[in-house]
Structure formats: structure tokens, C-alpha cells
Coordinates of C-alpha atoms in Angstrom, one line a residue:
M1 CA 42.3 -21.4 -10.0
A2 CA 43.2 -23.8 -7.1
D3 CA 46.6 -22.2 -7.0
E4 CA 45.0 -18.7 -6.7
A5 CA 42.9 -19.9 -3.7
K6 CA 45.9 -21.6 -2.2
A7 CA 47.9 -18.3 -2.5
K8 CA 45.1 -16.4 -0.7
G9 CA 45.0 -19.1 2.0
N10 CA 48.8 -18.8 2.5
A11 CA 48.6 -15.0 2.8
A12 CA 45.7 -15.2 5.3
F13 CA 47.6 -17.8 7.3
S14 CA 50.8 -15.7 7.4
A15 CA 48.7 -12.7 8.6
G16 CA 47.2 -14.8 11.4
N17 CA 43.7 -14.9 9.8
F18 CA 43.3 -18.6 10.2
T19 CA 39.5 -18.7 9.7
D20 CA 39.9 -16.9 6.3
A21 CA 42.8 -19.2 5.5
I22 CA 40.6 -22.3 6.1
T23 CA 38.0 -20.8 3.7
H24 CA 40.5 -20.3 1.0
F25 CA 42.1 -23.7 1.4
T26 CA 38.7 -25.3 1.3
E27 CA 37.9 -23.5 -2.0
A28 CA 41.2 -24.8 -3.3
I29 CA 40.5 -28.3 -2.2
N30 CA 37.1 -28.2 -4.0
L31 CA 38.9 -27.3 -7.2
S32 CA 41.8 -29.8 -6.7
P33 CA 40.6 -32.5 -4.3
T34 CA 43.7 -34.7 -4.7
N35 CA 46.3 -32.1 -3.9
H36 CA 47.9 -33.3 -0.6
V37 CA 49.5 -29.9 0.1
L38 CA 46.1 -28.2 0.4
Y39 CA 45.0 -30.6 3.1
S40 CA 48.3 -30.2 4.9
N41 CA 47.9 -26.4 4.9
R42 CA 44.3 -26.5 6.1
S43 CA 45.3 -29.0 8.8
A44 CA 47.8 -26.4 10.1
A45 CA 45.1 -23.7 10.0
Y46 CA 42.6 -25.8 11.9
A47 CA 45.3 -26.6 14.5
S48 CA 46.1 -22.9 14.9
I49 CA 42.5 -22.2 16.2
G50 CA 42.4 -25.4 18.3
K51 CA 40.1 -27.5 16.0
Y52 CA 42.3 -30.5 16.4
S53 CA 39.7 -33.0 15.3
D54 CA 39.4 -31.3 11.9
A55 CA 43.2 -30.9 11.8
L56 CA 43.6 -34.6 12.3
S57 CA 41.1 -35.5 9.6
D58 CA 43.0 -33.3 7.1
A59 CA 46.4 -34.6 8.2
Q60 CA 45.2 -38.2 7.8
K61 CA 44.0 -37.3 4.3
T62 CA 47.4 -35.7 3.5
V63 CA 49.1 -39.0 4.5
D64 CA 46.6 -41.1 2.6
L65 CA 47.2 -39.0 -0.6
K66 CA 51.0 -39.0 -0.3
S67 CA 52.4 -41.5 2.2
D68 CA 56.1 -40.7 1.4
W69 CA 55.8 -37.0 2.3
A70 CA 57.4 -36.3 5.7
K71 CA 55.5 -33.1 6.3
G72 CA 52.2 -34.9 6.3
Y73 CA 53.3 -36.9 9.4
S74 CA 54.4 -33.7 11.1
R75 CA 50.8 -32.4 10.6
L76 CA 49.4 -35.8 11.9
G77 CA 51.6 -35.7 15.0
A78 CA 50.7 -32.1 15.8
A79 CA 47.0 -32.9 15.6
H80 CA 47.3 -36.0 17.8
L81 CA 49.3 -34.0 20.3
G82 CA 46.6 -31.3 20.4
L83 CA 44.0 -34.1 21.1
H84 CA 46.3 -35.6 23.9
H85 CA 46.8 -38.8 21.8
Y86 CA 50.4 -38.9 22.9
D87 CA 51.1 -42.5 21.7
E88 CA 49.7 -41.8 18.3
A89 CA 51.6 -38.5 18.1
V90 CA 54.9 -40.2 18.9
S91 CA 54.2 -42.9 16.3
A92 CA 53.4 -40.2 13.6
Y93 CA 56.6 -38.3 14.2
K94 CA 58.7 -41.4 14.1
K95 CA 57.1 -42.4 10.8
G96 CA 58.0 -39.0 9.4
L97 CA 61.6 -39.3 10.5
E98 CA 61.9 -42.7 8.8
I99 CA 61.2 -40.7 5.5
D100 CA 63.3 -37.6 6.4
P101 CA 65.7 -38.4 9.3
N102 CA 67.1 -34.8 9.4
N103 CA 63.8 -33.0 9.5
E104 CA 64.1 -30.6 12.4
A105 CA 60.3 -30.0 12.7
L106 CA 59.7 -33.7 13.1
K107 CA 62.5 -34.0 15.7
S108 CA 61.2 -31.2 17.7
G109 CA 57.6 -32.5 17.5
L110 CA 58.8 -36.0 18.6
S111 CA 60.6 -34.5 21.6
D112 CA 57.4 -32.6 22.7
A113 CA 55.2 -35.7 22.2
Q114 CA 57.5 -37.9 24.2
A115 CA 57.7 -35.4 27.0
A116 CA 53.9 -35.1 27.1
Q117 CA 53.7 -38.9 27.0
A118 CA 55.9 -39.2 30.0
R119 CA 54.0 -36.6 31.9
S120 CA 50.7 -38.3 31.2
R121 CA 52.0 -41.5 32.7
G122 CA 53.1 -39.9 35.9
P123 CA 56.3 -40.6 37.9
A124 CA 57.8 -44.1 38.0
S125 CA 56.8 -46.3 40.9
S126 CA 60.0 -48.3 41.2
A127 CA 61.1 -46.2 44.3
N128 CA 58.5 -48.2 46.4
P129 CA 58.1 -51.9 46.1
F130 CA 54.3 -51.5 46.4
G131 CA 54.1 -48.7 43.8
D132 CA 52.6 -50.8 41.0
A133 CA 49.7 -51.7 43.2
F134 CA 48.5 -48.1 43.3
S135 CA 49.0 -47.3 39.6
G136 CA 46.3 -46.8 37.0
P137 CA 42.5 -46.8 37.2
E138 CA 42.5 -50.5 38.2
M139 CA 43.3 -49.4 41.8
W140 CA 39.9 -47.6 42.2
A141 CA 38.0 -50.5 40.6
K142 CA 39.5 -53.0 43.1
L143 CA 38.8 -50.7 46.0
T144 CA 35.2 -50.3 44.9
A145 CA 34.7 -54.0 44.3
D146 CA 35.9 -55.0 47.7
S147 CA 33.3 -54.6 50.5
S148 CA 35.9 -53.9 53.1
T149 CA 37.2 -50.8 51.3
R150 CA 34.2 -49.6 49.4
A151 CA 32.9 -47.3 52.2
Y152 CA 36.3 -45.6 52.4
L153 CA 35.8 -44.1 49.0
N154 CA 33.1 -41.8 50.5
Q155 CA 35.7 -40.3 52.9
P156 CA 37.5 -37.3 51.3
D157 CA 40.7 -37.6 53.4
F158 CA 41.1 -41.3 52.4
V159 CA 40.6 -40.5 48.7
N160 CA 43.2 -37.7 48.9
M161 CA 45.7 -40.0 50.6
M162 CA 45.3 -42.6 47.8
K163 CA 45.6 -39.9 45.1
D164 CA 48.8 -38.7 46.8
I165 CA 50.2 -42.2 46.8
Q166 CA 49.3 -42.6 43.1
K167 CA 51.2 -39.4 42.3
N168 CA 54.3 -40.4 44.3
P169 CA 54.3 -44.1 45.6
T170 CA 57.1 -43.2 48.0
N171 CA 54.6 -41.3 50.1
L172 CA 53.0 -44.6 51.1
N173 CA 55.4 -44.7 54.1
L174 CA 53.7 -41.5 55.4
Y175 CA 50.3 -43.1 55.7
L176 CA 51.1 -46.7 56.8
K177 CA 49.9 -45.9 60.3
D178 CA 46.4 -45.2 58.9
Q179 CA 44.6 -48.6 59.1
R180 CA 42.4 -47.8 56.1
V181 CA 45.6 -47.5 53.9
M182 CA 46.8 -50.8 55.3
Q183 CA 43.4 -52.4 54.5
A184 CA 43.5 -50.9 51.0
L185 CA 47.1 -52.2 50.5
G186 CA 46.0 -55.7 51.4
V187 CA 43.1 -55.5 48.9
L188 CA 45.4 -54.2 46.1
L189 CA 48.1 -56.8 46.8
G190 CA 45.5 -59.6 47.1
V191 CA 46.7 -60.6 50.7
K192 CA 45.0 -60.5 54.0
L193 CA 46.5 -57.9 56.4
S194 CA 45.6 -57.5 60.1
T195 CA 44.0 -54.1 60.2
R196 CA 41.9 -54.1 63.4
M197 CA 41.9 -50.7 65.0
P198 CA 42.2 -49.9 68.7
E199 CA 39.0 -50.0 70.7
E200 CA 38.8 -46.3 71.3
E201 CA 39.0 -45.6 67.6
D202 CA 36.2 -47.9 66.6
A203 CA 33.6 -45.4 67.6
E204 CA 34.5 -42.8 65.1
M205 CA 35.9 -42.3 61.6
P206 CA 39.7 -41.9 61.3
S207 CA 40.9 -38.3 61.0
S208 CA 42.8 -37.0 58.0
S209 CA 46.1 -37.2 59.9
P210 CA 48.1 -40.5 59.9
E211 CA 47.8 -40.8 63.7
R212 CA 45.3 -39.2 66.1
K213 CA 47.1 -36.9 68.7
R214 CA 46.3 -37.5 72.3
P215 CA 46.1 -34.9 75.0
A216 CA 49.3 -34.4 77.0
G217 CA 49.6 -36.8 79.9
E218 CA 47.1 -39.3 78.5
E219 CA 48.5 -42.7 78.5
K220 CA 48.0 -44.9 75.4
K221 CA 46.2 -48.0 76.4
R222 CA 46.7 -51.2 74.6
P223 CA 43.3 -52.9 74.2
E224 CA 42.8 -56.5 74.4
P225 CA 43.0 -58.1 71.0
E226 CA 39.6 -58.8 69.5
P227 CA 38.9 -61.9 67.5
E228 CA 39.0 -61.6 63.7
P229 CA 35.6 -61.7 61.9
E230 CA 34.5 -65.1 60.9
S231 CA 36.1 -65.7 57.5
M232 CA 33.0 -67.7 56.6
E233 CA 30.9 -64.5 56.3
V234 CA 33.4 -62.8 54.1
G235 CA 33.7 -65.9 51.9
E236 CA 29.9 -66.2 51.6
E237 CA 29.6 -62.5 50.5
E238 CA 32.4 -62.8 47.9
K239 CA 30.9 -66.0 46.7
E240 CA 27.5 -64.4 46.3
I241 CA 29.0 -61.4 44.4
K242 CA 30.8 -63.8 42.0
E243 CA 27.6 -65.8 41.4
R244 CA 25.7 -62.6 40.6
K245 CA 28.4 -61.4 38.2
A246 CA 28.4 -64.9 36.5
K247 CA 24.6 -64.7 36.2
A248 CA 24.8 -61.2 34.8
Q249 CA 27.3 -62.4 32.1
K250 CA 25.0 -65.2 31.1
E251 CA 22.1 -62.7 30.8
K252 CA 24.3 -60.5 28.6
E253 CA 25.2 -63.4 26.4
A254 CA 21.5 -64.3 26.1
G255 CA 20.8 -60.7 25.2
N256 CA 23.5 -60.7 22.5
A257 CA 22.0 -63.8 21.0
A258 CA 18.5 -62.3 21.0
Y259 CA 19.9 -59.1 19.4
K260 CA 21.5 -61.0 16.6
K261 CA 18.1 -62.6 15.9
K262 CA 16.5 -59.1 15.9
D263 CA 14.4 -60.2 18.9
F264 CA 14.8 -56.8 20.5
E265 CA 12.2 -57.1 23.3
T266 CA 13.8 -60.3 24.6
A267 CA 17.3 -58.7 24.3
I268 CA 16.1 -55.8 26.5
Q269 CA 14.8 -58.1 29.1
H270 CA 18.1 -60.0 29.4
Y271 CA 20.2 -56.8 29.5
S272 CA 17.9 -55.3 32.1
K273 CA 18.3 -58.4 34.3
A274 CA 22.1 -58.2 33.9
I275 CA 22.1 -54.6 35.0
E276 CA 20.1 -55.6 38.1
L277 CA 22.5 -58.4 39.0
D278 CA 25.7 -56.3 38.4
D279 CA 25.7 -52.6 38.3
E280 CA 29.5 -52.4 37.9
D281 CA 29.7 -53.4 34.2
I282 CA 28.4 -50.6 32.0
S283 CA 28.6 -52.8 28.9
F284 CA 25.1 -54.1 29.9
I285 CA 23.8 -50.5 29.8
T286 CA 25.5 -49.7 26.5
N287 CA 24.2 -52.9 24.9
R288 CA 20.6 -52.1 25.9
A289 CA 21.1 -48.6 24.5
A290 CA 22.1 -50.2 21.2
V291 CA 18.9 -52.2 21.2
Y292 CA 16.8 -49.1 21.8
L293 CA 18.7 -47.3 19.0
E294 CA 17.9 -50.2 16.6
M295 CA 14.2 -50.0 17.6
G296 CA 14.0 -46.3 17.1
K297 CA 13.4 -45.6 20.8
Y298 CA 15.9 -42.8 20.7
E299 CA 14.9 -41.1 24.0
D300 CA 15.4 -44.4 25.9
C301 CA 18.8 -44.9 24.1
I302 CA 19.9 -41.4 25.2
K303 CA 18.8 -42.1 28.8
D304 CA 20.8 -45.3 28.9
C305 CA 23.9 -43.7 27.4
D306 CA 23.8 -40.9 29.9
Q307 CA 23.5 -43.5 32.7
A308 CA 26.4 -45.5 31.3
V309 CA 28.7 -42.4 31.1
E310 CA 27.8 -41.3 34.6
R311 CA 28.3 -44.8 36.1
G312 CA 31.4 -45.3 34.0
R313 CA 33.0 -42.2 35.4
E314 CA 32.1 -43.3 39.0
L315 CA 33.8 -46.7 38.4
R316 CA 36.6 -45.2 36.3
S317 CA 35.7 -47.6 33.5
D318 CA 37.7 -48.0 30.3
F319 CA 37.6 -44.8 28.3
K320 CA 36.7 -46.8 25.2
M321 CA 33.4 -47.8 26.9
I322 CA 32.7 -44.2 27.7
A323 CA 33.4 -43.2 24.1
R324 CA 31.1 -46.0 22.9
A325 CA 28.2 -44.7 25.1
L326 CA 28.8 -41.1 23.8
T327 CA 28.9 -42.3 20.2
R328 CA 25.6 -44.1 20.6
K329 CA 24.0 -41.0 22.2
G330 CA 25.3 -38.9 19.3
T331 CA 23.8 -41.3 16.8
A332 CA 20.4 -41.2 18.5
L333 CA 20.5 -37.4 18.6
A334 CA 21.4 -37.3 14.9
K335 CA 18.5 -39.7 14.1
M336 CA 16.1 -37.3 16.0
A337 CA 17.5 -34.1 14.4
K338 CA 15.0 -32.1 12.4
S339 CA 16.9 -28.9 12.1
S340 CA 20.5 -27.7 11.7
K341 CA 20.5 -26.7 15.4
D342 CA 19.5 -30.2 16.4
F343 CA 22.6 -31.5 14.6
E344 CA 24.8 -29.1 16.6
V345 CA 24.0 -31.1 19.8
A346 CA 24.8 -34.4 18.1
I347 CA 28.1 -33.0 16.7
E348 CA 29.1 -31.8 20.2
V349 CA 28.5 -35.3 21.6
F350 CA 30.5 -37.0 18.8
Q351 CA 33.4 -34.6 19.5
K352 CA 33.3 -35.5 23.2
A353 CA 33.4 -39.2 22.2
L354 CA 36.5 -38.6 20.1
T355 CA 38.3 -37.0 23.1
E356 CA 37.7 -40.2 25.0
H357 CA 38.8 -42.5 22.2
R358 CA 39.8 -41.9 18.6
N359 CA 37.6 -44.2 16.6
P360 CA 37.1 -44.2 12.8
D361 CA 33.4 -45.0 13.1
T362 CA 32.8 -42.1 15.4
L363 CA 34.8 -39.8 13.2
K364 CA 32.7 -40.9 10.2
K365 CA 29.5 -40.2 12.1
L366 CA 30.8 -36.8 13.1
N367 CA 31.6 -35.9 9.4
D368 CA 28.2 -37.2 8.3
A369 CA 26.5 -35.1 11.0
E370 CA 28.4 -32.0 10.0
K371 CA 27.5 -32.6 6.3
A372 CA 23.8 -33.1 7.2
R373 CA 23.8 -29.9 9.3
K374 CA 25.2 -27.9 6.4
E375 CA 22.6 -29.2 4.0
L376 CA 19.8 -28.4 6.4
E377 CA 21.2 -24.9 6.9
Q378 CA 21.0 -24.4 3.2
Q379 CA 17.5 -25.7 3.1
E380 CA 16.4 -23.6 6.0
Y381 CA 17.9 -20.5 4.3
F382 CA 16.2 -21.3 1.0
N383 CA 13.7 -18.5 0.1
P384 CA 13.0 -17.8 -3.6
Q385 CA 11.1 -14.6 -2.8
I386 CA 13.9 -13.0 -0.9
A387 CA 16.3 -14.3 -3.6
D388 CA 14.4 -12.3 -6.2
E389 CA 14.4 -9.2 -4.0
E390 CA 18.2 -9.5 -3.5
R391 CA 18.8 -9.9 -7.2
E392 CA 16.7 -6.8 -8.0
K393 CA 18.8 -4.9 -5.5
G394 CA 21.9 -6.1 -7.2
N395 CA 20.5 -5.0 -10.6
Q396 CA 20.0 -1.5 -9.3
F397 CA 23.5 -1.3 -8.0
F398 CA 24.8 -2.7 -11.3
K399 CA 23.0 0.1 -13.2
E400 CA 24.7 2.6 -10.9
M401 CA 28.0 0.9 -11.7
K402 CA 28.5 0.0 -8.0
Y403 CA 29.7 -3.4 -8.8
P404 CA 31.0 -4.6 -5.4
E405 CA 27.7 -3.7 -3.8
A406 CA 25.9 -5.5 -6.6
I407 CA 28.0 -8.6 -6.0
K408 CA 27.0 -8.6 -2.3
H409 CA 23.3 -8.8 -3.2
Y410 CA 23.8 -11.3 -6.0
T411 CA 25.7 -13.5 -3.6
E412 CA 22.8 -13.3 -1.0
S413 CA 20.4 -14.1 -3.8
I414 CA 22.4 -17.3 -4.7
K415 CA 22.4 -18.3 -1.0
R416 CA 18.7 -17.9 -0.8
N417 CA 18.1 -19.8 -4.1
P418 CA 21.2 -21.6 -5.4
K419 CA 19.4 -23.1 -8.3
D420 CA 18.6 -19.8 -10.1
P421 CA 21.0 -19.3 -13.0
R422 CA 20.1 -15.6 -13.3
A423 CA 22.0 -14.6 -10.1
Y424 CA 25.1 -16.4 -11.3
S425 CA 24.9 -14.7 -14.7
N426 CA 24.5 -11.3 -13.2
R427 CA 27.3 -11.8 -10.7
A428 CA 29.5 -13.0 -13.6
A429 CA 28.9 -9.7 -15.4
C430 CA 30.0 -7.8 -12.2
Y431 CA 33.2 -9.8 -11.9
T432 CA 33.9 -9.1 -15.6
K433 CA 33.5 -5.4 -15.0
L434 CA 35.9 -5.6 -12.1
A435 CA 38.4 -7.6 -14.2
A436 CA 38.0 -10.6 -11.8
L437 CA 37.9 -12.9 -14.8
P438 CA 38.5 -16.3 -13.1
E439 CA 35.6 -15.6 -10.7
G440 CA 33.4 -14.4 -13.7
L441 CA 34.3 -17.6 -15.7
K442 CA 33.4 -19.8 -12.8
D443 CA 30.0 -18.1 -12.3
A444 CA 29.2 -18.3 -16.1
E445 CA 30.0 -22.0 -16.2
K446 CA 27.8 -22.6 -13.1
C447 CA 25.0 -20.7 -14.9
I448 CA 25.3 -23.0 -17.9
E449 CA 25.4 -26.0 -15.7
L450 CA 22.2 -25.1 -14.0
D451 CA 20.4 -24.3 -17.3
P452 CA 22.1 -25.3 -20.5
T453 CA 19.4 -23.4 -22.5
F454 CA 19.9 -20.1 -20.8
V455 CA 21.8 -18.2 -23.6
K456 CA 22.9 -15.4 -21.2
G457 CA 25.3 -17.8 -19.6
Y458 CA 27.0 -18.3 -23.0
T459 CA 27.3 -14.6 -23.6
R460 CA 28.8 -14.1 -20.1
K461 CA 31.3 -17.0 -20.6
G462 CA 32.3 -15.9 -24.1
A463 CA 32.9 -12.3 -22.9
V464 CA 35.2 -13.5 -20.1
Q465 CA 37.1 -15.8 -22.5
F466 CA 37.4 -12.9 -25.0
F467 CA 38.8 -10.6 -22.4
M468 CA 41.2 -13.3 -21.4
K469 CA 42.3 -13.3 -25.2
E470 CA 41.2 -16.9 -25.6
Y471 CA 39.5 -16.1 -28.9
E472 CA 39.2 -19.7 -30.1
K473 CA 37.5 -20.8 -26.9
A474 CA 35.3 -17.8 -26.8
M475 CA 34.1 -18.4 -30.4
E476 CA 33.3 -22.1 -29.5
T477 CA 31.2 -20.8 -26.5
Y478 CA 29.3 -18.3 -28.6
Q479 CA 28.6 -21.0 -31.3
E480 CA 27.3 -23.3 -28.6
G481 CA 25.0 -20.6 -27.4
L482 CA 23.7 -20.1 -31.0
K483 CA 22.5 -23.7 -31.0
H484 CA 19.9 -22.7 -28.5
D485 CA 19.1 -19.2 -29.9
P486 CA 20.4 -18.9 -33.6
Q487 CA 19.2 -15.3 -33.9
N488 CA 20.7 -13.9 -30.7
Q489 CA 22.5 -10.7 -31.8
E490 CA 24.8 -10.6 -28.7
L491 CA 26.1 -14.1 -29.6
L492 CA 26.4 -13.3 -33.3
D493 CA 28.4 -10.1 -32.5
G494 CA 30.6 -12.2 -30.2
V495 CA 31.4 -14.6 -33.0
K496 CA 32.2 -11.7 -35.3
R497 CA 34.6 -10.2 -32.8
C498 CA 36.4 -13.5 -32.3
V499 CA 36.8 -14.0 -36.1
E500 CA 38.3 -10.6 -36.5
Q501 CA 40.9 -11.3 -33.8
I502 CA 41.7 -14.7 -35.1
N503 CA 42.1 -13.4 -38.7
R504 CA 44.4 -10.7 -37.5
G505 CA 46.8 -13.4 -36.2
S506 CA 46.4 -15.4 -39.4
R507 CA 47.2 -12.3 -41.6
G508 CA 50.2 -11.4 -39.4
D509 CA 48.6 -8.0 -38.4
L510 CA 49.5 -8.4 -34.8
T511 CA 52.1 -6.1 -33.3
P512 CA 55.2 -7.8 -31.9
E513 CA 53.9 -7.3 -28.4
E514 CA 50.5 -8.8 -29.2
L515 CA 52.1 -11.7 -31.0
K516 CA 54.4 -12.4 -28.1
E517 CA 51.5 -12.3 -25.7
R518 CA 49.4 -14.6 -27.8
Q519 CA 52.2 -17.1 -28.2
A520 CA 52.8 -17.2 -24.5
K521 CA 49.1 -17.8 -23.8
G522 CA 49.0 -20.4 -26.5
M523 CA 51.9 -22.3 -25.0
Q524 CA 50.0 -22.6 -21.7
D525 CA 47.1 -24.2 -23.4
P526 CA 47.2 -28.0 -22.8
E527 CA 45.6 -28.6 -26.3
I528 CA 48.4 -26.6 -28.0
Q529 CA 51.0 -28.5 -25.9
N530 CA 49.6 -31.8 -27.0
I531 CA 49.7 -30.8 -30.7
L532 CA 53.3 -29.7 -30.4
T533 CA 54.4 -32.8 -28.6
D534 CA 52.6 -35.1 -31.1
P535 CA 55.3 -36.8 -33.2
V536 CA 52.9 -36.9 -36.3
M537 CA 52.2 -33.2 -36.1
R538 CA 55.9 -32.4 -35.6
Q539 CA 56.6 -34.2 -38.9
V540 CA 53.7 -32.3 -40.5
L541 CA 55.2 -29.0 -39.5
T542 CA 58.6 -30.1 -40.8
D543 CA 57.0 -31.1 -44.1
F544 CA 55.4 -27.7 -44.4
Q545 CA 58.8 -26.1 -44.2
E546 CA 60.9 -28.6 -46.3
N547 CA 58.6 -30.8 -48.4
P548 CA 55.9 -28.9 -50.3
K549 CA 54.5 -32.1 -51.9
A550 CA 54.0 -33.8 -48.6
A551 CA 52.5 -30.5 -47.2
Q552 CA 49.8 -30.6 -50.0
D553 CA 48.9 -34.1 -49.0
H554 CA 48.6 -33.1 -45.3
M555 CA 46.3 -30.2 -46.3
K556 CA 43.7 -32.7 -47.6
N557 CA 43.4 -34.1 -44.0
P558 CA 40.7 -32.1 -42.1
L559 CA 42.0 -33.2 -38.7
V560 CA 45.5 -32.1 -39.5
M561 CA 44.3 -28.8 -40.9
N562 CA 42.2 -28.2 -37.8
K563 CA 45.2 -28.6 -35.6
I564 CA 47.3 -26.3 -37.9
Q565 CA 44.6 -23.7 -37.7
K566 CA 44.7 -23.9 -33.9
L567 CA 48.5 -23.3 -34.0
I568 CA 48.0 -20.3 -36.4
N569 CA 45.3 -18.8 -34.1
A570 CA 47.7 -19.2 -31.1
G571 CA 50.4 -17.4 -33.0
I572 CA 52.7 -20.4 -32.9
V573 CA 52.6 -20.9 -36.7
Q574 CA 52.6 -17.9 -39.0
V575 CA 51.4 -17.8 -42.6
K576 CA 53.3 -15.5 -44.9

């Protein structure tokens, strides 16, 4: 049955119906949860509709199930590439090539990942000796932290110049006449550069051009040099900032200690003090959010997380810190969720966190939230009264022999009340009428699972097995049903029909075509295969042909005779 669902999924994928393909592959996975190929196929389908987080989860499962299968790493690399995890994508493709060095798909994927990786890192800065000073988010952090350059970040033309230099460090030479750039360069290099501006330029902000143009004929005056500011003032300011940061760290440590002791109120006081002392470290805010989360003050937790994300983006903080804040916000939202729609908001936040940083804990929280949402959706949809109405509509269509329409209403009845065995029983009858025997068997088995005393389930299952020409199994099903209702005529008739078919095989009354078909079906039965491969039974069969005395002894053993009877019923052994 898993192979059938897989085949449907492959067909849907080939036709470009990726959502249908996902549905079929999911059904196959439910039937065969350890089949790595199914997860690989579903990963490809998810990636095709841009659901790279789901694609990554399936790809990782593929690799976990079969770590020596190169294609699994191809799926893993593609998912990472879709999520812009370029380093992880390169690593995945390389692992796959270690297993299969000649795999063209892995080679192509690795090439794409490495190209994306190079693009994400931007052009090399070796063309300018100061290029490294302007690379990465550290540049903005340093300019923000220094009091002499902090105000420049509010000037759009300065920010644009710095971004241009980041993209191409060789452009630094274009802006060296701008005193703000020189000041920034000094801060980034950690050296003191003379950046005093001419007197006539002190009165206004610098323009966006590197050098202000003067009217024709105006003579450039060289002002008298002004004295440098007292270094003592700058030193005192820097010293004060360092002292405040040190005090903030001590408050954080005290908050951590209080948190470990479950003294949450004290922890909040220390974290709040740390935030007052230093507003450039968002870990103080995320730690306080963690305390609020532990205390069940979810609204306060969410407020702190939003503040941490906003401030973190202003400071260009480490993306892992942003992801941590988003994860805590998602956790608080999930704790507050009372309906499936509430979980949708939490799921969206977890997905945002994963785009910032791929973290196993966040991924688990996302999966848990999706599972909880699905369960709530089922609970919200639950309505036994509507389920009965839909089942009655299905019964009417069944009487009119409109089986597809009946199936539609029985399916809705099951969704409204998945614990009612009657809807499964009725839908099994429809599937049997339409010769969809695997689906009918599945519904009949579900019916028996829900209520083992509901004899209609046994008649449905026995009928399906009879039509599948599995007469031995059908008879066992009917007999099991008779244990609950010994006088049930439908079950008794089923047993009678099975006995007739089994006896036909025993008497040799089958046509050559029927015998061939029964033998082929029997050889597919695992129980028949086990009997034929059993060395003891092989010797028994040999004795029946060559040693009559030994055969008589074997006939006294009920276990042996039971197996012989199974072979006779399957048409493997014929009695003359």
C-alpha cells in the first residue's frame, strides 16, 4: 500500500502537482515510516513549492535513515540553499560527493552553493589596505559605540558612503576628503586621526559630495588651526561607558544566578538594571524575556522579545541573538494559544527565527506547534451531529448506487467524528463496490480497531479479502467476527463461501488459469514463503513424495498438517 501511495506521489510530482504529491508521499510515510526514499521524495516536493524548512526536515530524516545514500545529501544541500544556509549547503554537497564522487547532481549543486556563498560574502577587500576595517556588521557596531561617530549614522549621505565602501573598499579613496569618513576610519582602525574641519564648515552639516564646491572667484581661506579638544574629556566619557558596561555585566550575572535559584523577581530586577546601564546588549532583554516566560507572564515576554529584535536590528546584533528572541516569542505565543489560528501566529514566528539561525530546538518547537495546531483543528471540526447527517446522506447515495458521492459524505462524516466505526464501515462498502480493495481493507481494519465488537467491520473486511481471493484470510476474519455474534448469517455465509473455494483447490477443481493465479498470489504471501523456506517443511514435502512411512508420521503432527493445508489452499501443493 505504501508503494501505491508512492507511485501516486511520483505521478503527481511529474505532472507538477506538488501539493498532491506531498499528500501522497505523506500517506506512504505513514504506512512505511522507515523508508528513506519517501522522505527524499517529499523533501523534493516541499522544495518545489518553496517550503524549504519542511524540505530540510525531510532531507535530514533521509540522511538519518540512510547516511550512505548520496541522493539524501543532494536533498539536504538543496534545502539549505533555499534557506540561504550557504555554508551548510556546501558541506552537504561535499558529504554526498564523498559517497558518490561522480554524481552530476551533487557536483552541480555544490557549484551553485559555492557561487551563492561567494556572493553572500561580497567582493574581497584586499584591493585596499583598509578594506578589512569596513567589512562585516562589526563596522556599524564600532561606529555606534563611539561617541564621535554615533551622530553620523543619522545622516543618510554618510550611511550611503559607508555602504558603498563596504561593497567595494577601493571606493574609500573617493571619500577621503570627507572628514566624517576620516573620523570613521580612525575609529575602525583604533587610531586617532586629525579630523578638524575648516571654520566655515563647522556651522553646517557636510554635504553628500566629497568636497563642497565654492562659487567662482571665491578664494579658499585657510583658517587658523584650532586646538584639539581636551583628551581628558574624551577619556572620562570612555571610562564612564566602560564602567557602566562592567556594572551591567555584573547585574546580568546576578540575574543569571537568581534565575538558576528560581528567584524570578530578583532576576528581573537585575536584568532591568542591566538594561538601564547598557542598552547596546540585547542579551539583557532576552534574558528578562526568559524569566517572564518561566513565570507565565507571556505578554511581558512577547513585549521584551519584540524590543530585543527591534534594538538588535538597529545595532546589527548577531543573528543568533535575533533568532533567540524570536524563538522565545514563538514559545510564549504557543503557550497562550487556545485555537488553531492562535498557533498559526506562533508557527510564523518560529519560521522567522529559523531564517535567522537554524537551531534544532527552534525546529522542534515549530514541529510541536504544527502538530498542536493540527490536533486543535480536528477538535474544532468535531461535531457528532453533523457527522450523523453526513453519514445519512452517504447512505442515500449508496442506495442510489452513486458510490463516489457516497464516499464524499462518508469522508466528511469521518472528519466530523473520527471515532465512529460506522462511517468507516460504510465507506469500506463503497470502496469494495468500486473495486478499490486496498482502500476498502484499510477502512474495514480501522472500523475493527475502533470497535472490535462491531461485527459489520468483520463482514466488510472478509468481503474485501474474499474478492482479493485470499480465502484463507477471509475465513479467519469471518470466524473472528462469529466470536462476537455466533448467529450472524452474513458471517456464516462468508465462511461457507470461503470453504467452498478452499475445497475446490483441495479437490483439484480449479481451471489451469485459476490454479496459476492462486499459486502466484500464494507465493506473494509471507507466511507461504516462510513455510517453503523452512528446512523442516522442505524435508516433510520431500517425504510426502518419496517416503510414505515418514509421511504418515508427519500427518500425526497438527502443526505440520496445518502448514500443509495452507500450501494446499494456496495451490502450491496438490492432492491427487
